[in-house]
Coordinates of C-alpha atoms and ligand atoms in Angstrom, one line a residue:
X115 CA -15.3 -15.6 7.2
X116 CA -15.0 -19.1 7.0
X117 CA -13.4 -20.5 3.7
X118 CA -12.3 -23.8 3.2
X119 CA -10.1 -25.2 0.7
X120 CA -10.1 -29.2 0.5
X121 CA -7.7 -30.4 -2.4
X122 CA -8.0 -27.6 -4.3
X123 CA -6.3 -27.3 -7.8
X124 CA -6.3 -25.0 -10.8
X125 CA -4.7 -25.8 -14.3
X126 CA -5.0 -23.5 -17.5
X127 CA -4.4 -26.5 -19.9
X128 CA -1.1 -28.1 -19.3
X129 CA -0.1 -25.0 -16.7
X130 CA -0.5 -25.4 -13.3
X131 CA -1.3 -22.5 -11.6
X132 CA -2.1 -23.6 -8.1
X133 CA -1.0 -27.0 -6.8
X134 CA -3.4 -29.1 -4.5
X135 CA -4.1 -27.4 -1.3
X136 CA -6.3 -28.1 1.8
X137 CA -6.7 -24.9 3.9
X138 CA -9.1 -23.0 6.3
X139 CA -9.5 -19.2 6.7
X140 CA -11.5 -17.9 9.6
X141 CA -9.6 -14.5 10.3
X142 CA -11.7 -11.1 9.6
X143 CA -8.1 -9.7 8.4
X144 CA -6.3 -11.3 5.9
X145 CA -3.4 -10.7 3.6
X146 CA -1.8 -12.5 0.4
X147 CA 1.3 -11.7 -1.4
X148 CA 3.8 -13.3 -3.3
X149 CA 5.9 -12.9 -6.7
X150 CA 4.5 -11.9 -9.8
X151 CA 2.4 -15.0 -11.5
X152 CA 2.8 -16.9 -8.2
X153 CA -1.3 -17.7 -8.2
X154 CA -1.9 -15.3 -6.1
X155 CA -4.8 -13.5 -8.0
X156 CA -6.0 -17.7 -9.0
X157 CA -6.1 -18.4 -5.4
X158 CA -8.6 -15.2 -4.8
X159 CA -10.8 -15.8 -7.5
X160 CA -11.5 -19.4 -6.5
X161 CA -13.5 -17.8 -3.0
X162 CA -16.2 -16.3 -5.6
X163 CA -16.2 -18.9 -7.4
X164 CA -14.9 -16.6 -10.6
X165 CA -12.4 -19.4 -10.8
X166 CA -13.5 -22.9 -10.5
X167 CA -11.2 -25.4 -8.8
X168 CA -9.9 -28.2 -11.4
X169 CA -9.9 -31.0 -8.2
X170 CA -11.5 -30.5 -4.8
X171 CA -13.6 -27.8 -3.9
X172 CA -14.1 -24.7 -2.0
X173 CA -16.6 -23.8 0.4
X174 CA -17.4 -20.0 1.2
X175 CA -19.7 -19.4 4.5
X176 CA -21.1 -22.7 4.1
X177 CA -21.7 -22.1 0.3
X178 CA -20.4 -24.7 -2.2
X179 CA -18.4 -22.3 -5.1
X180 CA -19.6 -25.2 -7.8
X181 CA -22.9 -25.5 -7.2
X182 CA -23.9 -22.7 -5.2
X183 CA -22.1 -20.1 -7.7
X184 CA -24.7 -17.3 -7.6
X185 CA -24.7 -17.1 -4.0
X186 CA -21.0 -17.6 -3.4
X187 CA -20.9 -14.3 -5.7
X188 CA -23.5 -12.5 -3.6
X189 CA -21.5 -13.6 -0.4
X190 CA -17.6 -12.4 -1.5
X191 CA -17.3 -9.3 -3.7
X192 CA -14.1 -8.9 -5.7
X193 CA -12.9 -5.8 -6.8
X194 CA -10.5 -6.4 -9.5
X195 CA -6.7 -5.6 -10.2
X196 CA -7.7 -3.2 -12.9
X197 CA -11.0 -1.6 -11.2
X198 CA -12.0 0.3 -14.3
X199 CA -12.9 -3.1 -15.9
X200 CA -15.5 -3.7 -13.8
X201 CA -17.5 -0.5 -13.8
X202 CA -20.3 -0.9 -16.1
X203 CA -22.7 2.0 -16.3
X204 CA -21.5 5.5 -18.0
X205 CA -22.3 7.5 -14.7
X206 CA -21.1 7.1 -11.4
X207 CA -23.9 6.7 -9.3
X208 CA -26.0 4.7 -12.3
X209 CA -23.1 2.2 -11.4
X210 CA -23.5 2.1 -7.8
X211 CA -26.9 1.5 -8.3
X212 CA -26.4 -1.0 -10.7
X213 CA -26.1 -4.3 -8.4
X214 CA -29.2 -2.6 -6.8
X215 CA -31.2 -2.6 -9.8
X216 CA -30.3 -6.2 -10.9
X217 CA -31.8 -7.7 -7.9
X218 CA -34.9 -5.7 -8.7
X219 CA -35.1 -3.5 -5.1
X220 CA -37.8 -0.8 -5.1
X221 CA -36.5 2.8 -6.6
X222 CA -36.8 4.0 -3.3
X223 CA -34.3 1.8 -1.3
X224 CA -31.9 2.3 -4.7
X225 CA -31.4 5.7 -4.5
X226 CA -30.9 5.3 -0.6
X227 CA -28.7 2.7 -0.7
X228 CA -26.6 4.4 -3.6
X229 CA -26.4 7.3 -1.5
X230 CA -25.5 6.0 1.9
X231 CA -22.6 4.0 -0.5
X232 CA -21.3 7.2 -2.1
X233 CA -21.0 9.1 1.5
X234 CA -19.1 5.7 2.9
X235 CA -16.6 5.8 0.7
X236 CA -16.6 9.8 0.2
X237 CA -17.3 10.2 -3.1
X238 CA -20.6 12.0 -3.1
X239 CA -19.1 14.8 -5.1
X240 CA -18.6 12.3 -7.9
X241 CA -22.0 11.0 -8.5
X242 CA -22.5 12.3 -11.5
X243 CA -19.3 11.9 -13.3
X244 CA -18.5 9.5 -15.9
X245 CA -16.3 6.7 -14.4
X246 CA -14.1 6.6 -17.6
X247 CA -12.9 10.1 -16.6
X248 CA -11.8 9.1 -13.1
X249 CA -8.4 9.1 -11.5
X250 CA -6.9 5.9 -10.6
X251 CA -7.9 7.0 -6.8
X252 CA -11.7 7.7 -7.9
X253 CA -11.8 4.5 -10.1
X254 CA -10.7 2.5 -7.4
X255 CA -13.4 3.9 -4.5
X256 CA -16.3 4.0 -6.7
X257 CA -15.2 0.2 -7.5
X258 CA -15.4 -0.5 -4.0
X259 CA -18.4 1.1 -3.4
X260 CA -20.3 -0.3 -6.4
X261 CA -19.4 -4.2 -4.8
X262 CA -20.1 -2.6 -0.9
X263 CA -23.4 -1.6 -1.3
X264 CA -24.9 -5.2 -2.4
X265 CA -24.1 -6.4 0.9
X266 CA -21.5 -8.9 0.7
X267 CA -20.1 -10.6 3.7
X268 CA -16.4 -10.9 2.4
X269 CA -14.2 -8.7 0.1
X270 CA -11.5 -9.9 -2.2
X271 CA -9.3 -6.8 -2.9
X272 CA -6.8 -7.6 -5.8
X273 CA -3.8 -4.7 -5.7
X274 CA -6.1 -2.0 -4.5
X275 CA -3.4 0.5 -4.1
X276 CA -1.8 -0.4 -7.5
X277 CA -0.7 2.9 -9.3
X278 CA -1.8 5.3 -6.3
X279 CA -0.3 8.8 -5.0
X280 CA 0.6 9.0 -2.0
X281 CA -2.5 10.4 -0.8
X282 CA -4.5 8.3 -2.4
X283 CA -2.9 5.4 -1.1
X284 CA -3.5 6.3 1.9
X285 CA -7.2 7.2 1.5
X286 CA -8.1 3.7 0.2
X287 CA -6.0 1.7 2.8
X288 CA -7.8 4.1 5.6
X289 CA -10.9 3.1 4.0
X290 CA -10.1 -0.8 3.8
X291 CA -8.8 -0.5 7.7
X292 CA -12.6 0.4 8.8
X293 CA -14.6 -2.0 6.5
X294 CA -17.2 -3.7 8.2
X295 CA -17.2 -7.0 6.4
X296 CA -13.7 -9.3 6.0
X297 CA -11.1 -8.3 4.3
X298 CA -8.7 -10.5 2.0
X299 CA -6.1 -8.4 0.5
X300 CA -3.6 -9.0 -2.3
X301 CA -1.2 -6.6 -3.0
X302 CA 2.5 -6.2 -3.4
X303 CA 2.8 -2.9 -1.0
X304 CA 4.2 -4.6 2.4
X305 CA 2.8 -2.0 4.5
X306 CA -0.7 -2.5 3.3
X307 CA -0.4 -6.1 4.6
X308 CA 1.6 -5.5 8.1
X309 CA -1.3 -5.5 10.7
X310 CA -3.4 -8.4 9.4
X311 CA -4.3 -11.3 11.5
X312 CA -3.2 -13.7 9.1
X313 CA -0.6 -13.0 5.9
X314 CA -0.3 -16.3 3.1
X315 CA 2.8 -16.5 1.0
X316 CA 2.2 -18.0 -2.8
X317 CA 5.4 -18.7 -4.3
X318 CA 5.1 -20.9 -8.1
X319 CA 1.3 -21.8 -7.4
X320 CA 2.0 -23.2 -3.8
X321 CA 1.5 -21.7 -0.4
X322 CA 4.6 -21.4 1.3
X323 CA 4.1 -19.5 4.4
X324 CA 1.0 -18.9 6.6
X325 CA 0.7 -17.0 9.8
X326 CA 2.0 -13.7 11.2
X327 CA 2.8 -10.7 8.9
X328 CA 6.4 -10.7 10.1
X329 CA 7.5 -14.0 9.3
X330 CA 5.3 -14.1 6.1
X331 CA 7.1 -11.1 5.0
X332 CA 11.0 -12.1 6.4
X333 CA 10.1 -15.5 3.7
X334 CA 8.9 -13.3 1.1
X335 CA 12.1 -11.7 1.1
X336 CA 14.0 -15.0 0.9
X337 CA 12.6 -16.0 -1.8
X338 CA 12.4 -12.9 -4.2
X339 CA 16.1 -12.7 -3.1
X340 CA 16.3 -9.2 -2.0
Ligands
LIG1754 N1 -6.9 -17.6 -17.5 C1 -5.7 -18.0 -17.5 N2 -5.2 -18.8 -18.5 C2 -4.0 -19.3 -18.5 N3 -3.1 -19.1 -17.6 C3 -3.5 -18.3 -16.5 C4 -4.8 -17.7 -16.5 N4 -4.9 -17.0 -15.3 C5 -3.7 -17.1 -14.7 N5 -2.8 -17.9 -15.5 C6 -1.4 -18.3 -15.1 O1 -1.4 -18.7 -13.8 C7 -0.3 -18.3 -13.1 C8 -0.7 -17.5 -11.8 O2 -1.4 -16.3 -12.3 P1 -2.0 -15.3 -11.2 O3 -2.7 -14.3 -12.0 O4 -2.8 -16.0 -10.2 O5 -0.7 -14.6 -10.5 P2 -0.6 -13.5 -9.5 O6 0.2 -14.0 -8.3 O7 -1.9 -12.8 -9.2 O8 0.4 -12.5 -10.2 P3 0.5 -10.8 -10.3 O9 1.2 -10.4 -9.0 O10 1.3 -10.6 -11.5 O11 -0.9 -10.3 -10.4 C9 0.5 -17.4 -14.1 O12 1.5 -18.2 -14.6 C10 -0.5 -17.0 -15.1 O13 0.1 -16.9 -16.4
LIG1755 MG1 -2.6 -10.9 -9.6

């Protein structure tokens, strides 16, 4: 990936939720975390341009996320704190196919695509259930899979082991670990975040520590206090 931040800001009215920052990301593997309402999911949004910077800009692959916004989508999919919220269609695999469908690909290459998707992220059995029914587990792989299969470069995962078993847990962070495009992951489970190349700390809207997961994680702890 290459993402670059020049004196970027973001204020909701008088709130500032992230102070100016000038940064580059170039790592295939990286990790954000940071306190509750610490900008972290702010920060994210701003690399697919869901969030538009108050000062400076953002570039994403070469992509202004201003004036290039339909693209910059295209190129960094998001899948979303609360998954469910971004399924659309009633049916599992009419939802995969959904993305498909919007950019007007022959029926053909749909269903193949939609298929190829659902066996990727092992959820063939699943194609014909209705994604309101779905565990969090479910939810959360058919989310993936519904971004994955339009081909973006980069994926923004917000909390995507948030209210997972065990098992499931570890079924979505095998699945993240063999993911062919990059990977930006927010979450607030440690482990999730302990062998990426590059870990950011957010702490009240700034970044406070950048580099290895260790040292990330040993400030991360100083400042939460525990
Ligand atoms: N659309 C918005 N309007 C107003 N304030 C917002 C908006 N989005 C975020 N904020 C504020 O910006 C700050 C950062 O929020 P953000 O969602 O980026 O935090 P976060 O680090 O992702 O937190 P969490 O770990 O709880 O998900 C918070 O104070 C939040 O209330
Ligand atoms: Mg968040």
């Amino acid at each position: 990936m290459d993402i670059r931040f020049t004196d970027c800001s973001v204020s909701f009215g008088e709130r500032v939720a992230l102070h100016p920052l000038t940064l580059a990301l170039d790592e295939r593997r990286i990790g954000i975390i940071g306190l509750n309402g610490s900008g972290k999911t702010t920060f994210a949004r701003l690399i697919n341009g869901l969030v538009k910077p108050t000062t400076g800009r953002v570039v994403v692959n070469g992509l202004d996320t201003r004036k290039d916004d339909k693209a910059v989508l295209a190129e960094a999919g998001f899948i979303f704190q609360n998954p469910q919220h971004q399924l659309i269609m009633p049916i599992v695999s009419d939802d995969i196919a959904f993305g498909l469908k919007n950019r007007g690909l022959p029926q053909h290459e749909i269903a193949a695509r939609t298929e190829a998707a659902l066996t990727r992220f092992g959820v063939t059995h699943l194609a014909r259930r209705r994604v309101h029914e779905l565990s969090g587990g479910e939810t959360q792989l058919v989310a993936m899979a519904s971004v994955v299969v339009t081909g973006p470069r980069i994926l923004i995962l917000d909390e995507p082991t948030n209210q997972l078993d065990l098992r499931n847990r570890r079924m979505v962070a095998d699945t993240i670990d063999t993911l062919d495009e990059d990977t930006i992951v927010i979450t607030h489970d440690l482990a999730l975040v302990e062998g990426v190349e590059r870990l950011l700390l957010f702490h009240e809207g700034r970044l406070l520590a950048d580099g290895r997961p260790a040292e990330t994680i040993r400030r991360y702890h100083e400042v939460a206090g525990c």
